[in-house]
Coordinates of C-alpha atoms and ligand atoms in Angstrom, one line a residue:
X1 CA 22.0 3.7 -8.4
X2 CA 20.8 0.6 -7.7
X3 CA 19.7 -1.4 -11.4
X4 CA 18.1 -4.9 -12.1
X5 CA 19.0 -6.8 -15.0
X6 CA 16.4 -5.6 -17.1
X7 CA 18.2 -2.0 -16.4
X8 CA 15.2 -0.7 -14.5
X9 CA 16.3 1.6 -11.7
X10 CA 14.9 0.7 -8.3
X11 CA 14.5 3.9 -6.5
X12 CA 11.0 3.4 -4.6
X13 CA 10.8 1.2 -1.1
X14 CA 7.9 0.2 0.8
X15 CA 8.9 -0.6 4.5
X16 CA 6.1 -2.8 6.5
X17 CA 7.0 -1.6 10.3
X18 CA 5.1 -4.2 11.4
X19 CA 2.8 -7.4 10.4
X20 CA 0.3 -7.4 13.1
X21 CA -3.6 -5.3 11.8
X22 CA -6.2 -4.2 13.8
X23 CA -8.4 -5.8 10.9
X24 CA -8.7 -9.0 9.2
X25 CA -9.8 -8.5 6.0
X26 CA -11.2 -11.2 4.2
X27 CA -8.9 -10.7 1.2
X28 CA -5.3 -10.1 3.3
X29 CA -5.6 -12.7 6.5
X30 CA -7.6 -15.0 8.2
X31 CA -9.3 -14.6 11.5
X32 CA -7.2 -16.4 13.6
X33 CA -3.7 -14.9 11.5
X34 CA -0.7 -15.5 14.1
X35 CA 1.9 -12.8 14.3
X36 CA 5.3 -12.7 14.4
X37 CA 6.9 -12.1 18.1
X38 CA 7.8 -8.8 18.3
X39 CA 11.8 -9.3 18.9
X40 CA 11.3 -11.0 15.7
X41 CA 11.0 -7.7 13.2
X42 CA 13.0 -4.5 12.6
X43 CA 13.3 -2.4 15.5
X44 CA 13.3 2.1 14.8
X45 CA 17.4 1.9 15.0
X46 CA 16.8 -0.9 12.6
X47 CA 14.7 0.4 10.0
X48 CA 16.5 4.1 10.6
X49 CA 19.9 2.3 9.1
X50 CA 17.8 0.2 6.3
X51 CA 16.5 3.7 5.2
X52 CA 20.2 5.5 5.2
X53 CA 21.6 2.7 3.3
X54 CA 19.2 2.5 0.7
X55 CA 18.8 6.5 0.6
X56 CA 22.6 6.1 -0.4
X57 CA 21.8 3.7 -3.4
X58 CA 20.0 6.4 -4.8
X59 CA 16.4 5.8 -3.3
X60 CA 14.5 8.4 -2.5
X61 CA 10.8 7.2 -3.0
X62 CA 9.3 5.2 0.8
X63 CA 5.9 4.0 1.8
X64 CA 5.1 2.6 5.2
X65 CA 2.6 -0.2 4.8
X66 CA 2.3 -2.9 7.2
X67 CA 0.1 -5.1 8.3
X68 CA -1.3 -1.8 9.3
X69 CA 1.7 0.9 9.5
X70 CA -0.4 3.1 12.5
X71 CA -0.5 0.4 15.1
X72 CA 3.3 0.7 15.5
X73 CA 4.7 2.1 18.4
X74 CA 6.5 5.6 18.3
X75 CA 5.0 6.3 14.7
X76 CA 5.5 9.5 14.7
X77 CA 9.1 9.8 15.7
X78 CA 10.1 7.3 13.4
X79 CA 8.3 9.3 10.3
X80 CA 10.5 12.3 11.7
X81 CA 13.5 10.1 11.7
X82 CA 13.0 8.9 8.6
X83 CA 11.8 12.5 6.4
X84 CA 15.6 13.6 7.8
X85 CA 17.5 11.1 6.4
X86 CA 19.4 12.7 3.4
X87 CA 18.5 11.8 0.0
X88 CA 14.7 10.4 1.5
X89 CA 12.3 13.0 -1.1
X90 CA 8.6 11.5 0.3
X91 CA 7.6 9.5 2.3
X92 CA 3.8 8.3 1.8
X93 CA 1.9 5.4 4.0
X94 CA -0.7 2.9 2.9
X95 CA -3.3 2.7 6.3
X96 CA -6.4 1.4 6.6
X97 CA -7.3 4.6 8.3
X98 CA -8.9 3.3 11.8
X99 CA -6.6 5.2 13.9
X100 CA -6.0 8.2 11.4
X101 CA -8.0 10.9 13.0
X102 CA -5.5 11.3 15.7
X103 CA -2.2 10.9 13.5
X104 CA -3.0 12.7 10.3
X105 CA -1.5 15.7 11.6
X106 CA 1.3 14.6 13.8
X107 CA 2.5 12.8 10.8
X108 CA 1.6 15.6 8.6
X109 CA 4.1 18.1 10.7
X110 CA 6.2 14.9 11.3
X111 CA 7.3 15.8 7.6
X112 CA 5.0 12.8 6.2
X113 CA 3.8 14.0 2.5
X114 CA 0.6 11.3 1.3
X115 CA -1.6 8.5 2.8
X116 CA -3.4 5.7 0.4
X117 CA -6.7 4.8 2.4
X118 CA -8.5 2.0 2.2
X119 CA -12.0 1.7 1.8
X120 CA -13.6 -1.1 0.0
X121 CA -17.0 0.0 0.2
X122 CA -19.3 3.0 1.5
X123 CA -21.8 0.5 3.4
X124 CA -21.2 0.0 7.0
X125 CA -22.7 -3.3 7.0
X126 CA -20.6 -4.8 4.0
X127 CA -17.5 -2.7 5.6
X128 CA -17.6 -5.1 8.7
X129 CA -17.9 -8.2 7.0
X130 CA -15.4 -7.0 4.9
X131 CA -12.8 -6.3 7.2
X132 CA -14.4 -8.3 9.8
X133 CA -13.6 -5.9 12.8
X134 CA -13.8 -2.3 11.3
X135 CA -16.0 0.6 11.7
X136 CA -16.6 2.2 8.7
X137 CA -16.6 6.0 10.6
X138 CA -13.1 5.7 12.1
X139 CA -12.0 5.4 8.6
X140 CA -14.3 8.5 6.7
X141 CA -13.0 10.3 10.3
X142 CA -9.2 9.5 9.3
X143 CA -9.9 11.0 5.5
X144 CA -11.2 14.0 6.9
X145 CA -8.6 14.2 9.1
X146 CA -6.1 13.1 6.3
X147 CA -7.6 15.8 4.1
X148 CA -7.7 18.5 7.0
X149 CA -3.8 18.0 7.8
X150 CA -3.3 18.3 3.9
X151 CA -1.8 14.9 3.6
X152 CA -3.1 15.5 0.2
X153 CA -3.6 14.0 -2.8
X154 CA -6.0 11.9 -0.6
X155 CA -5.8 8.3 -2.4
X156 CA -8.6 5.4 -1.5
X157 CA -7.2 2.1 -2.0
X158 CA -10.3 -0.5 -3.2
X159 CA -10.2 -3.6 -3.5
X160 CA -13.2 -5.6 -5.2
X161 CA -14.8 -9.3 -4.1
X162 CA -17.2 -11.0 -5.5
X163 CA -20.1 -11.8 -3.7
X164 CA -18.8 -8.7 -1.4
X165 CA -18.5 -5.7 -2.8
X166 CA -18.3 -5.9 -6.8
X167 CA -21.9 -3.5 -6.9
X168 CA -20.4 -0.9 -4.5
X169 CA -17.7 -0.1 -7.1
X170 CA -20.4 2.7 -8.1
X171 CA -20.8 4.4 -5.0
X172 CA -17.2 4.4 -4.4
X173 CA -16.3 5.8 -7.9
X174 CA -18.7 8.5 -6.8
X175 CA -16.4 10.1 -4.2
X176 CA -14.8 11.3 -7.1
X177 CA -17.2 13.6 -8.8
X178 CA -17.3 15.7 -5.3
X179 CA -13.9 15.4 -3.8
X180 CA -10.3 15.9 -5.6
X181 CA -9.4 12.7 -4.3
X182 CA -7.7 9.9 -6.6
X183 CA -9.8 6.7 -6.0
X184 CA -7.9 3.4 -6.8
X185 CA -9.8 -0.3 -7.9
X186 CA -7.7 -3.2 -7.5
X187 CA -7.9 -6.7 -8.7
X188 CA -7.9 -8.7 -5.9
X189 CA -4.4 -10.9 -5.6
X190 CA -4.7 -14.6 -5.2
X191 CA -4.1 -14.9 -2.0
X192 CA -6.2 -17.6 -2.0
X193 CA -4.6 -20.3 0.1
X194 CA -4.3 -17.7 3.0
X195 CA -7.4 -16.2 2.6
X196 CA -10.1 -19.1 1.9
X197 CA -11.7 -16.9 -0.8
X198 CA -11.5 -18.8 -4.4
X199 CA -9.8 -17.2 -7.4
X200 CA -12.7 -16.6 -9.2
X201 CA -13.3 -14.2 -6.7
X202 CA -11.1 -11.8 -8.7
X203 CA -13.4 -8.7 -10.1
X204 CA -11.3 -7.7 -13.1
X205 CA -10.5 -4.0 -14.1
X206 CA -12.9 -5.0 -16.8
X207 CA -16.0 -5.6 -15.3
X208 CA -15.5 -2.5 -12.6
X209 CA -15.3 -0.2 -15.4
X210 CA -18.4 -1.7 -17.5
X211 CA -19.8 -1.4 -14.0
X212 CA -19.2 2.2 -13.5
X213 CA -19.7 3.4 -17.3
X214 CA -23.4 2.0 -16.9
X215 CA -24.1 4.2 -14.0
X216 CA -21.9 6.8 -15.7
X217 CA -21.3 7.1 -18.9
X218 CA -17.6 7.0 -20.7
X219 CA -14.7 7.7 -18.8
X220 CA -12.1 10.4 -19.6
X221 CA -8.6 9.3 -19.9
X222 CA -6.4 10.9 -17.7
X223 CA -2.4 11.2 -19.5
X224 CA -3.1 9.6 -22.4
X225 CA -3.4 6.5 -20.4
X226 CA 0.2 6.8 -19.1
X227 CA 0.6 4.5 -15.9
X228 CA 0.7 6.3 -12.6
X229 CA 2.4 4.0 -10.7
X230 CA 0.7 1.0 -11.3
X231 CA -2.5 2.5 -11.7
X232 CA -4.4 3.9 -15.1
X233 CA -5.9 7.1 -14.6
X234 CA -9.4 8.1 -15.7
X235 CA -12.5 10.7 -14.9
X236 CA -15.8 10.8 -14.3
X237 CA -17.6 12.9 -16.2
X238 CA -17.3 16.3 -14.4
X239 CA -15.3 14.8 -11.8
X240 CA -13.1 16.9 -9.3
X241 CA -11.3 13.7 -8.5
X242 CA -9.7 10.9 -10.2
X243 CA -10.9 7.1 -10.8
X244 CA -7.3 4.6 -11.0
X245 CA -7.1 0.6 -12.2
X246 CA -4.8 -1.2 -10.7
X247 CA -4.8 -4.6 -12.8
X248 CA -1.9 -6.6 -11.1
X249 CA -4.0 -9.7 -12.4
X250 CA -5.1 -9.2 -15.7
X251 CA -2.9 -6.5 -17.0
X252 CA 0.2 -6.8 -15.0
X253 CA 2.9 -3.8 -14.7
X254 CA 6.3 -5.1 -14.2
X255 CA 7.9 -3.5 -17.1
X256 CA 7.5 -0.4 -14.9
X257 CA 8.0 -1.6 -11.8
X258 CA 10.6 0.3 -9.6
X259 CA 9.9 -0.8 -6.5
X260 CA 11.5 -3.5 -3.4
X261 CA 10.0 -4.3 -0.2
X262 CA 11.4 -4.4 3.1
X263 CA 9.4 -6.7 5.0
X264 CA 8.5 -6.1 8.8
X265 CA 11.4 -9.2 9.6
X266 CA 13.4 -7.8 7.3
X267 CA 13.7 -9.2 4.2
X268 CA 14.5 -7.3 0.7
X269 CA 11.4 -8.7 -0.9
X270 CA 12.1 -7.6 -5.2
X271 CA 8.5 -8.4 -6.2
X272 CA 5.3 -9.0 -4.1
X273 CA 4.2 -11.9 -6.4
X274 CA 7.5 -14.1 -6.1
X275 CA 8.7 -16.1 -3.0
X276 CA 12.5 -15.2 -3.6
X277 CA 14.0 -12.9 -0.8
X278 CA 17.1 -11.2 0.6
X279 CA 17.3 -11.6 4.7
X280 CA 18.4 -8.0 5.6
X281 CA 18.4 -8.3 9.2
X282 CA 19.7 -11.4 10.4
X283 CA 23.1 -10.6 8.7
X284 CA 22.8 -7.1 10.3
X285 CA 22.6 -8.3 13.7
X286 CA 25.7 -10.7 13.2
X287 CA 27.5 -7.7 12.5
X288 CA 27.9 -7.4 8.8
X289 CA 29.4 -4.5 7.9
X290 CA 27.2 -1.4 6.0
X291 CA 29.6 -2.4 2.9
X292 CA 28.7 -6.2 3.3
X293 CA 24.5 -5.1 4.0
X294 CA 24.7 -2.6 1.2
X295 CA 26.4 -5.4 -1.6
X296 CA 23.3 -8.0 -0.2
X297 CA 21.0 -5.6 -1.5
X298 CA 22.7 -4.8 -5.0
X299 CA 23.2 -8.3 -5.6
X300 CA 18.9 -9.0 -4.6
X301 CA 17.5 -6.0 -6.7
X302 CA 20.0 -7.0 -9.6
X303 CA 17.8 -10.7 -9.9
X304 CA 14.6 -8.6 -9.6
Ligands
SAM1 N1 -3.2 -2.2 6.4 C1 -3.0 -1.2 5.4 C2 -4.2 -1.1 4.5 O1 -5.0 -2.0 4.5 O2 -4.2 -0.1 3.7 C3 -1.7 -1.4 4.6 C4 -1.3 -2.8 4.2 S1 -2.4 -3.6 3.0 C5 -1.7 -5.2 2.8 C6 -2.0 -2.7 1.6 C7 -3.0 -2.7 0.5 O3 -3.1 -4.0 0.0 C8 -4.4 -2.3 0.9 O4 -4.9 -1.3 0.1 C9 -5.2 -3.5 0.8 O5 -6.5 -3.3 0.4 C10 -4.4 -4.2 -0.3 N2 -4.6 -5.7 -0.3 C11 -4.6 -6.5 0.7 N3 -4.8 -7.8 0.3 C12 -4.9 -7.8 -1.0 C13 -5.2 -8.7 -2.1 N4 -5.3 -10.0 -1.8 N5 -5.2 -8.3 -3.3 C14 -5.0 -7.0 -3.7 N6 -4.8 -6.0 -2.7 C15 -4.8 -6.4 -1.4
SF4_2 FE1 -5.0 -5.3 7.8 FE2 -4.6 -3.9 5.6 FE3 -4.6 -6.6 5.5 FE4 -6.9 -5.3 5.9 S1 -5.6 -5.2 4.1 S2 -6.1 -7.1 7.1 S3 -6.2 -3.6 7.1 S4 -3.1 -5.3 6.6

């Protein structure tokens, strides 16, 4: 088991298989974002040994995320690889859903269990400017096709600008009175320096709900208010699906926070907020040993 020194047990990893997007979205990267080379990040026997070693240390939670997981090469076979490793129980993948329609089931029989989706907003026009390059009907085709493949709950990841998309909060929530799908607000990160967009930028958890209970009514709390995840749970009234907060800003979660991040180069990142990080790969290339790889990470989650 692998413990931090708060004695929380860190047992969930996101992987990023890559950092290059086929988006840009306003919040994440700039236009002109420059990648790393591709010799540069964890290649599939890589990432395949990362996953046994920390499947060992008693993980059994992964998420692919990325940059955007789905314009990686050989996808599919690495999903495969990695549902077969012993100890792995679900594997999940945060997408923005562009390429989706074609994968969804090839990753569904690939033995993949969930996909978050993101979708800030329900308006093609504010979509674009949003993401800058996206087409708002590749992403409703990769839910369907998400949904159809039964990669199921569907989650729809949403994050809220100002002077973007703080009014479409509404018509998102919607989705969630006709579908059983868990829709997820976040507080935008600040990003800022990366991004250009200014802090107060930042829609809080706060004013999304005040939004939404105006159009609504009161929400229903879903488990008592019990964190799932990081994300509060409420319904709409009537609704078949579920509305989530995730208020990394104003309400942060790190006394539940079980989670490391493996970052596309490599890197045993403990908390997404904090610059400190474990290199991973460079030492594994030199030849360290799986006893030597596997004490780097204890030591790193123990000063999470
Ligand atoms: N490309 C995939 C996607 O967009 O779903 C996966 C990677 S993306 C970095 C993972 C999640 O982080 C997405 O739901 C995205 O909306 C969210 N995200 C990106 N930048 C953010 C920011 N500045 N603050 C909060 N969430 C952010
Ligand atoms: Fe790409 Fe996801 Fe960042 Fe948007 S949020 S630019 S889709 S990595």
């Amino acid at each position: 088991m692998a413990l931090d020194r708060f004695g929380r047990s860190i047992s969930y990893l996101r992987i990023s298989l890559t950092d290059h997007c086929n988006l840009r979205c306003v919040y994440c990267m700039p236009e002109d974002m420059s990648f790393q080379p591709n010799e540069a990040l964890m290649q599939d026997d890589e990432i395949l040994l990362f996953v046994r070693l920390f499947a060992q240390l008693g993980f059994h939670k992964f998420r692919l995320t990325g940059g955007e997981p789905t314009v990686r090469a050989n996808l599919v076979e690495l999903v495969r690889a990695i549902t077969g490793t012993p100890g792995v129980r679900s594997l999940t993948m945060t997408t923005n859903g562009i390429l989706l329609s074609r994968l969804a089931q090839p990753l569904a029989e690939a033995g993949m269990s969930r996909v978050n989706i993101s979708l800030d907003t329900l308006d093609p026009q504010k979509f674009r400017r949003l993401t800058r390059w996206g087409k708002l009907e590749d992403v409703w085709e990769g839910i369907q096709a998400a949904e159809e493949a039964g990669l199921t709950p569907v989650k729809i990841n949403a994050v809220v600008v100002q002077g973007y998309n703080e009014s479409d909060v509404v018509d998102v929530a919607r989705l969630t009175q006709d579908h059983p799908w868990q829709v997820r607000f976040i507080e935008m990160m600040p990003f800022a320096g990366a991004t250009g967009l200014q802090t107060n930028q930042m829609v809080t958890t706060g004013t999304m709900q005040d939004i939404i209970i105006n159009t609504f009514g009161d929400l229903e709390l879903v488990n008592g208010g019990k964190l799932d995840g990081e994300a509060r749970l409420y319904r709409l009234p009537d609704g078949k699906g579920e509305l989530g907060f995730i208020s990394s800003v104003t309400q942060p979660f790190c006394a539940s926070c079980t989670r490391a991040r493996l970052t596309a180069d490599g890197r045993l990142r403990l908390c997404l907020l904090r610059e400190g990080e474990v290199d991973l790969l460079t030492p594994l290339r030199e030849g360290a040993t799986i006893k030597e790889l596997r004490q780097l990470v204890l030591d790193g989650i123990w000063e999470k």
